[in-house]
Coordinates of C-alpha atoms and ligand atoms in Angstrom, one line a residue:
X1 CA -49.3 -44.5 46.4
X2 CA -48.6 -46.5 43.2
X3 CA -50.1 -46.7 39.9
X4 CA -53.6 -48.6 39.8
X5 CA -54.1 -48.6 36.2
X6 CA -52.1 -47.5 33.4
X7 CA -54.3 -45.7 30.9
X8 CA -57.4 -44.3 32.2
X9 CA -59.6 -42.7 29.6
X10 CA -62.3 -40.1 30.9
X11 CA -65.4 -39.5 28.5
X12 CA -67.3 -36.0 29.4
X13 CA -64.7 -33.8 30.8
X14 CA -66.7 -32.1 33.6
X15 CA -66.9 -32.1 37.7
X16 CA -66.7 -35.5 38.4
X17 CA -64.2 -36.5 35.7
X18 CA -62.1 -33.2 36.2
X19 CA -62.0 -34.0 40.1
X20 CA -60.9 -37.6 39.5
X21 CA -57.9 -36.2 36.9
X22 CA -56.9 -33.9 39.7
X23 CA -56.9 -36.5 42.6
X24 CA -55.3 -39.6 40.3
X25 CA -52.6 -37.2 39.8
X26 CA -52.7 -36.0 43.6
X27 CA -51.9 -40.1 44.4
X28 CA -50.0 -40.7 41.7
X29 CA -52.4 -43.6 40.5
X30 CA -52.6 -43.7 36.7
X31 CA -49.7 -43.2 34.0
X32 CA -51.3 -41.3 30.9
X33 CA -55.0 -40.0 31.5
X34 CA -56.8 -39.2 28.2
X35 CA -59.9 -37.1 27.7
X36 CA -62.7 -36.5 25.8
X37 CA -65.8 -34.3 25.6
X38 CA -67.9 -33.8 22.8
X39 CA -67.8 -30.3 22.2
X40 CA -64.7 -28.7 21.0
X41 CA -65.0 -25.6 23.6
X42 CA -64.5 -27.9 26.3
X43 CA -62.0 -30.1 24.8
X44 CA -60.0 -26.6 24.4
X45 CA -60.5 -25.6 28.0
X46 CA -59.9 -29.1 28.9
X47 CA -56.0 -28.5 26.9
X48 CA -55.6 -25.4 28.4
X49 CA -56.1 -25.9 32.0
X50 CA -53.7 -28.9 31.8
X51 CA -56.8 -31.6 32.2
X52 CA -56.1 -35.0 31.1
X53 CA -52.7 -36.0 29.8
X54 CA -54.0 -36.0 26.5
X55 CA -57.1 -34.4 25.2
X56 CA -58.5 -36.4 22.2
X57 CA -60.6 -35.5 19.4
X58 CA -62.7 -38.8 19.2
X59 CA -64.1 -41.0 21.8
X60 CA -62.5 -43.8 19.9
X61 CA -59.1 -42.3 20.3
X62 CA -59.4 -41.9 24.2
X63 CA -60.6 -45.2 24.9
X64 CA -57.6 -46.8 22.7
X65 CA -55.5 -49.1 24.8
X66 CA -57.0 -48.0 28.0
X67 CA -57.5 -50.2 30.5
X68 CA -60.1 -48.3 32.7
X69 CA -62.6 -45.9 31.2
X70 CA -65.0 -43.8 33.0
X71 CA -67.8 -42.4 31.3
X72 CA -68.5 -39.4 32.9
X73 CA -71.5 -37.9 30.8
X74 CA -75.2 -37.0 32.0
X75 CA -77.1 -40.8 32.5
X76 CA -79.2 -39.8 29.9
X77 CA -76.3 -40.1 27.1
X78 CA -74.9 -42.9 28.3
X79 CA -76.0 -45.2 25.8
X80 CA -75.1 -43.4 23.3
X81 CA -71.1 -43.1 24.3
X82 CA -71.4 -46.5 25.3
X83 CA -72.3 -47.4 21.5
X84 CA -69.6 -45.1 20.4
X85 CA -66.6 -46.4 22.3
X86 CA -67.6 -50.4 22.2
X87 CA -65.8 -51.4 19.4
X88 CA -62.8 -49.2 20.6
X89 CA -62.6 -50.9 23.8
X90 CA -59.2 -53.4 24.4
X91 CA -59.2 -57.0 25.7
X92 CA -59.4 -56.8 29.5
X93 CA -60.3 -53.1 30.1
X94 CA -62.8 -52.2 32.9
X95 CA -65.2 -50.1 32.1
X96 CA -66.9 -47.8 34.8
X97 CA -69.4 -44.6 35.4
X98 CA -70.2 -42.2 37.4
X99 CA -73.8 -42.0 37.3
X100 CA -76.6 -40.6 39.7
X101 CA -78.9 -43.5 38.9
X102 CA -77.6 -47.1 38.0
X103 CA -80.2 -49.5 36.7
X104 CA -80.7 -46.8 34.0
X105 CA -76.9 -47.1 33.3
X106 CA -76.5 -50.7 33.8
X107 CA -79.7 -51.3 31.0
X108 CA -78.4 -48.3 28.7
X109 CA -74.7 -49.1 28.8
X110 CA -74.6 -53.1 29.0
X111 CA -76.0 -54.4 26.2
X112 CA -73.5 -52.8 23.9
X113 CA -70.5 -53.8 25.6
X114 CA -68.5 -56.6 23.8
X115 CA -67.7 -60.0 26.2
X116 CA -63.9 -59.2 26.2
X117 CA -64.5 -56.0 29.2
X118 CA -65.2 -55.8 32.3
X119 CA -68.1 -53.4 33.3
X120 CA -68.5 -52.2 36.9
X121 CA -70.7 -49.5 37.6
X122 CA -70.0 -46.8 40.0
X123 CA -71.3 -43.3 41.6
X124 CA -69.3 -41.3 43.9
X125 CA -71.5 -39.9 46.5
X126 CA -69.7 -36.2 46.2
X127 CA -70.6 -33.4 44.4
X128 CA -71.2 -29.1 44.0
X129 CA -73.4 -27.2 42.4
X130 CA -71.2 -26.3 39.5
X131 CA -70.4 -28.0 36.7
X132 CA -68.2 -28.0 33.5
X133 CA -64.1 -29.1 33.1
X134 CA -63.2 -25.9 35.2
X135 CA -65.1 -26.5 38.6
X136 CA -63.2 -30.2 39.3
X137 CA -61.0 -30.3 42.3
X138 CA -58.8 -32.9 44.2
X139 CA -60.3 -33.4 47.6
X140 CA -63.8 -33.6 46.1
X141 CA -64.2 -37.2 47.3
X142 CA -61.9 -37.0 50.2
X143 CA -63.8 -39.0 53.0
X144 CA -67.3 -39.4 50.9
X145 CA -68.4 -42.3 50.0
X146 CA -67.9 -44.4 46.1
X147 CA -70.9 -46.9 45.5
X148 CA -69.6 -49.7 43.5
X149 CA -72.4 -51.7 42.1
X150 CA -70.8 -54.7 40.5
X151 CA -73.4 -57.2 37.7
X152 CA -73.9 -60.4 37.6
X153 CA -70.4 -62.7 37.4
X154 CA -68.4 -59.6 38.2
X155 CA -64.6 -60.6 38.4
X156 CA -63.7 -60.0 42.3
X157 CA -59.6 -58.9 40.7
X158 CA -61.1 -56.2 38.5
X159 CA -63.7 -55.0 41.0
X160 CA -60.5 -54.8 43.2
X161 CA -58.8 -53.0 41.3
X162 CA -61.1 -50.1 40.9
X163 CA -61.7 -50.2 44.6
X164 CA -58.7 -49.7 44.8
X165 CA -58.4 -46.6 42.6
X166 CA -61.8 -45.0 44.5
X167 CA -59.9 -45.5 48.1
X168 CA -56.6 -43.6 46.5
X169 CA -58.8 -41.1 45.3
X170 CA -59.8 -40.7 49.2
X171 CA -63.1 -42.3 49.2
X172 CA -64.6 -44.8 51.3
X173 CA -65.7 -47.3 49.4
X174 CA -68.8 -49.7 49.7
X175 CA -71.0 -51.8 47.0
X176 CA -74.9 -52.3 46.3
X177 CA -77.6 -53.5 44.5
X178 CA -78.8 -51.5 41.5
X179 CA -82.3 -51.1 42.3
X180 CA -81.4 -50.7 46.1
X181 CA -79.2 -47.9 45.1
X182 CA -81.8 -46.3 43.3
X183 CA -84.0 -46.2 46.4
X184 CA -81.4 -44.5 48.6
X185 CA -80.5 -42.2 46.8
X186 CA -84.0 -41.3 45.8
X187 CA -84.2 -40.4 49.5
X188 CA -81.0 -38.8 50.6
X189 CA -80.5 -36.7 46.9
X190 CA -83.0 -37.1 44.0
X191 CA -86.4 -35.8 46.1
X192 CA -84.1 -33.3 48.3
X193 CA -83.2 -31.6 44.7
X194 CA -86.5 -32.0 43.8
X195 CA -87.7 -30.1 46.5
X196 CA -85.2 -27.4 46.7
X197 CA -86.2 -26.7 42.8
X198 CA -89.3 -26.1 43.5
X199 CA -88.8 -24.2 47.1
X200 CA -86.7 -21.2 45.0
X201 CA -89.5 -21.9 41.9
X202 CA -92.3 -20.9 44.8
X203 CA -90.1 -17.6 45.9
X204 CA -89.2 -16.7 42.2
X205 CA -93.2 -16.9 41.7
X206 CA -93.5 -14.9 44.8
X207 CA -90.9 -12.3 44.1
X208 CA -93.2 -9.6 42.8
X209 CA -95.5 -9.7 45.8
X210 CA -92.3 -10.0 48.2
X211 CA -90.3 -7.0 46.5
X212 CA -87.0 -8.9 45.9
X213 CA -87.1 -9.6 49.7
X214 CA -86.7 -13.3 49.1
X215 CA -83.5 -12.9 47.4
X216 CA -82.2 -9.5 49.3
X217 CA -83.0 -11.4 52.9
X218 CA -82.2 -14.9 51.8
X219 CA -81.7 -16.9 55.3
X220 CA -79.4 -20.1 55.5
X221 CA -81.9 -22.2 54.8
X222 CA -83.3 -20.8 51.8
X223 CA -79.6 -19.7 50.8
X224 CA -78.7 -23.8 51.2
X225 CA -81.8 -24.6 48.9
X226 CA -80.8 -21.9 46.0
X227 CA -77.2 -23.8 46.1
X228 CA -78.8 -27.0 45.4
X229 CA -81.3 -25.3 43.3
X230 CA -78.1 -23.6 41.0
X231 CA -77.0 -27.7 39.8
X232 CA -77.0 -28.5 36.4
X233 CA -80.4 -29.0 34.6
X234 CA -79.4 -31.3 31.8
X235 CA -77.8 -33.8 34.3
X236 CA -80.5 -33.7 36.8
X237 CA -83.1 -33.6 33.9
X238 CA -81.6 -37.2 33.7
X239 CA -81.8 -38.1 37.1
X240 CA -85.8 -37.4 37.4
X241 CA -86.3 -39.5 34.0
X242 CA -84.4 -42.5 34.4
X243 CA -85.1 -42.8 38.3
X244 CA -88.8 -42.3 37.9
X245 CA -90.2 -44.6 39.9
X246 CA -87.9 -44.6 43.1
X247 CA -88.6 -41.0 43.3
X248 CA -92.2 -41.0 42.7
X249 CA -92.5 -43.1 45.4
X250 CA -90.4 -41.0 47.9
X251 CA -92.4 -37.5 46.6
X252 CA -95.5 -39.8 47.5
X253 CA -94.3 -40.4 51.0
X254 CA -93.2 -36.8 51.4
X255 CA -96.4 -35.4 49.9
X256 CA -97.9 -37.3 52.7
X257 CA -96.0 -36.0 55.5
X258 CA -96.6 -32.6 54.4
X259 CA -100.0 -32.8 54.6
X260 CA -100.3 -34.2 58.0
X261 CA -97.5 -31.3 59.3
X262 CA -100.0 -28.9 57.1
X263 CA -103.3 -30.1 59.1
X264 CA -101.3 -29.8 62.5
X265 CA -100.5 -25.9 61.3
X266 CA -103.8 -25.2 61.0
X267 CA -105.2 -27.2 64.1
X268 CA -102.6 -25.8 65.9
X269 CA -101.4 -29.5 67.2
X270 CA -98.2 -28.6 68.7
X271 CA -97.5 -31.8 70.3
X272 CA -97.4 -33.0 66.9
X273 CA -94.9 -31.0 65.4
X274 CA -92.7 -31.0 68.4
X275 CA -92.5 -34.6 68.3
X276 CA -91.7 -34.6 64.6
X277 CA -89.2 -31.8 64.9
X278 CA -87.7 -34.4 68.2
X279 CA -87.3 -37.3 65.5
X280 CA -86.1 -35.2 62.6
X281 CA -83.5 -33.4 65.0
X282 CA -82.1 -36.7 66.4
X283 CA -81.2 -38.1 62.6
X284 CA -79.1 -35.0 62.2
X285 CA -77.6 -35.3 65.5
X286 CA -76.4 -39.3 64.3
X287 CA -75.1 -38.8 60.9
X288 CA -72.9 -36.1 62.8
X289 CA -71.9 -38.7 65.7
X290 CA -70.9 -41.1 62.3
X291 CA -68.8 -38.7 61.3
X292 CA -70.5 -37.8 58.1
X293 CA -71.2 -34.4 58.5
X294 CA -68.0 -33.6 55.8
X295 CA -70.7 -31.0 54.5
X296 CA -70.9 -28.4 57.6
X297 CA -71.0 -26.1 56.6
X298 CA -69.5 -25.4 53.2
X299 CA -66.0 -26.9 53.5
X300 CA -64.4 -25.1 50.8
X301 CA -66.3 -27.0 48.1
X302 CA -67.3 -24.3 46.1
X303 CA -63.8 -23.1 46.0
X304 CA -61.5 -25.1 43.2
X305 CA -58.4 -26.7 44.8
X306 CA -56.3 -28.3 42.6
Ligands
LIG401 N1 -72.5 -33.0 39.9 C1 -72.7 -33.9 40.9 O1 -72.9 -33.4 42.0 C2 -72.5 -35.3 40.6 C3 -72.1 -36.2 41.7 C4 -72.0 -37.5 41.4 C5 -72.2 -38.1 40.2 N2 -72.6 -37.2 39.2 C6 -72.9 -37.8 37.8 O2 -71.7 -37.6 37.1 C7 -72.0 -37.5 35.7 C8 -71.3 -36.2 35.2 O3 -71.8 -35.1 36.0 P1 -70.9 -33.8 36.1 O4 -71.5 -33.1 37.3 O5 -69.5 -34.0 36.0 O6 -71.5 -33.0 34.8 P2 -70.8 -31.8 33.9 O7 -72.0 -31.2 33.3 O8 -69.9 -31.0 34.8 O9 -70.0 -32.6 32.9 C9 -70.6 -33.5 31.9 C10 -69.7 -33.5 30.7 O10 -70.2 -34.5 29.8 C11 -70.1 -33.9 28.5 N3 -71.1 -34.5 27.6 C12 -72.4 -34.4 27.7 N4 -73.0 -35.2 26.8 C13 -72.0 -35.8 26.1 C14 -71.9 -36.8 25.1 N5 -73.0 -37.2 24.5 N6 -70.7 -37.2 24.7 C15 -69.5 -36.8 25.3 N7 -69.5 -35.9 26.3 C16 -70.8 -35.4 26.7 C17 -70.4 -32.4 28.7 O11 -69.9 -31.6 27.7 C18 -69.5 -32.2 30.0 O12 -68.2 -32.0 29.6 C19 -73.5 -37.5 35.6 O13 -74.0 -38.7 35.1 C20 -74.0 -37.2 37.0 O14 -75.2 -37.8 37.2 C21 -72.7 -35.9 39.3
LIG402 O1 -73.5 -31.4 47.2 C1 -74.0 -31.3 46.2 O2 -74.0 -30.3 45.5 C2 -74.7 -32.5 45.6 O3 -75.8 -32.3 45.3 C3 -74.0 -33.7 45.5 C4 -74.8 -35.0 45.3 C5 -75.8 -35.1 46.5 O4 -77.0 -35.1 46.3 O5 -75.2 -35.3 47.6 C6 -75.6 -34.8 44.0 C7 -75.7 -35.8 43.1 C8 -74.9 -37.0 43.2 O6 -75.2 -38.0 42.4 C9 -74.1 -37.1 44.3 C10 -74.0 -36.1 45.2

């Protein structure tokens, strides 16, 4: 593969930017890679694991000459590295994310981006539990998909271009609408990490009545929900707050489902859950037939392979 870009700056040094480093450098598809995180504890961990090219002390410094950066913070300080880095920013660069939610990002980060870049938002679809410059890996995006969401008069070379960089890092890449994105993933992430939050909250409530038993006798399911209950509280914190409404909406829809599997519980309508259970089990069975069952069932995620 050859070099897509030849400075790539990456602001927060954590999963997602560590596991990009470690696959740009897999494909051989950017000449120096700077770094920066804002505290100095990760900008030495950051040094001493070899992450980044060049760890820098300032944001300003990182995004210097760069012609793609990446901020790769929580969405809720996104504006606030935005401000930092604008005036930093050369003619021509792209600048990208890798955000959870994106109108948040687009409205946060936008407005203080000077005429002279190109901003293209983006969110890999790939993630663990863990978090922090050490936990990144190389195949984390192998085969997953990269939203692209391009704005308004996005130039089709630049959005190219990073397509480009997400298919060498081994994603499959695709693009959307903001708002639209917002939606999906409301479903298919933000109210599934709701709910596993507050499945382990119920047995952590429950543990002096169950003796420790939850925990001691954990069975895959629960043990799947605690995984996705262990993921980090500042970033999904963020999530919740600045994808508030999409997900309000899909916890209103779910809310109502439960209710009606609840009353057939306690009328004892089988026929009702069966037929539920006979829907629910044949989506399973077609995102395996599309091939996008990469998650069965661990695949080595939680083990770093750089
Ligand atoms: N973890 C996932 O599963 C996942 C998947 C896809 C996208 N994302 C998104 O990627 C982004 C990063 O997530 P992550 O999992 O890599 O998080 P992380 O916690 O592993 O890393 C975040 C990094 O940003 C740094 N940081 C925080 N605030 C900062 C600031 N104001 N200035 C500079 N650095 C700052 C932190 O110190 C840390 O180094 C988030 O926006 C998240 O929504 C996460
Ligand atoms: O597998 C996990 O640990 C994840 O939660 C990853 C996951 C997801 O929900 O699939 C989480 C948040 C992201 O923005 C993208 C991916």
């Amino acid at each position: 593969m050859s070099v897509v870009y030849n400075r790539v700056a990456l602001i927060g040094l954590g999963l997602i930017a560590s596991s990009m480093f470690w696959a740009m450098k897999r494909g051989g598809l950017a000449g120096e890679v700077t770094g920066y995180a804002r505290s100095a504890a990760t900008r030495d961990t950051a040094r001493r694991i070899g992450l980044c090219d060049r760890v820098c002390d300032t944001a300003a410094e990182a995004v210097k000459d760069a012609d793609l950066v990446v901020l790769c913070v929580p969405v809720g300080a996104m504006e606030q590295v935005a401000a930092e880095i604008a005036p930093h920013l050369a003619k021509g660069a792209t600048v990208s994310d890798v955000g959870s939610v994106k109108r948040a990002v687009i409205e946060a980060v936008g407005p203080h981006l000077p005429p002279h870049v190109h901003f293209i938002p983006a969110h890999p679809l790939a993630g663990t539990e863990h978090s922090g410059p050490e936990s990144g890996f190389a195949t984390l995006f192998d085969n997953r998909w990269c939203i692209l969401v391009p704005v308004e008069g996005t130039d089709p070379e630049a959005l190219d271009r990073l397509t480009r960089l997400w298919q060498g890092i081994g994603a499959n890449v695709d693009t959307m609408e903001a708002d639209h994105h917002d939606l999906v993933l409301a479903v298919t992430s933000h109210a599934p990490h709701l709910i596993a939050y507050t499945m382990v909250g119920v047995a952590d409530d429950l543990r002096r009545v169950t003796d420790s038993e939850v925990i001691k006798y954990s069975a895959a399911g629960f043990r799947d929900f605690t995984r996705i209950a262990a993921s980090d509280p500042t970033m999904w914190r963020d999530v919740f707050l600045t994808n508030k409404e999409a997900t309000l909406e899909i916890l209103g829809r779910f809310t109502e489902e439960l209710f009606a599997l609840q009353r057939a519980i306690r009328t004892g309508d089988g026929d009702h859950l069966h037929a539920y259970f006979t829907r629910t089990r044949a989506i399973r069975r077609g995102i395996i037939e599309a091939g996008q069952d990469t998650d069965a069932p661990d695949f080595g995620r939680t083990k770093a392979v750089r």
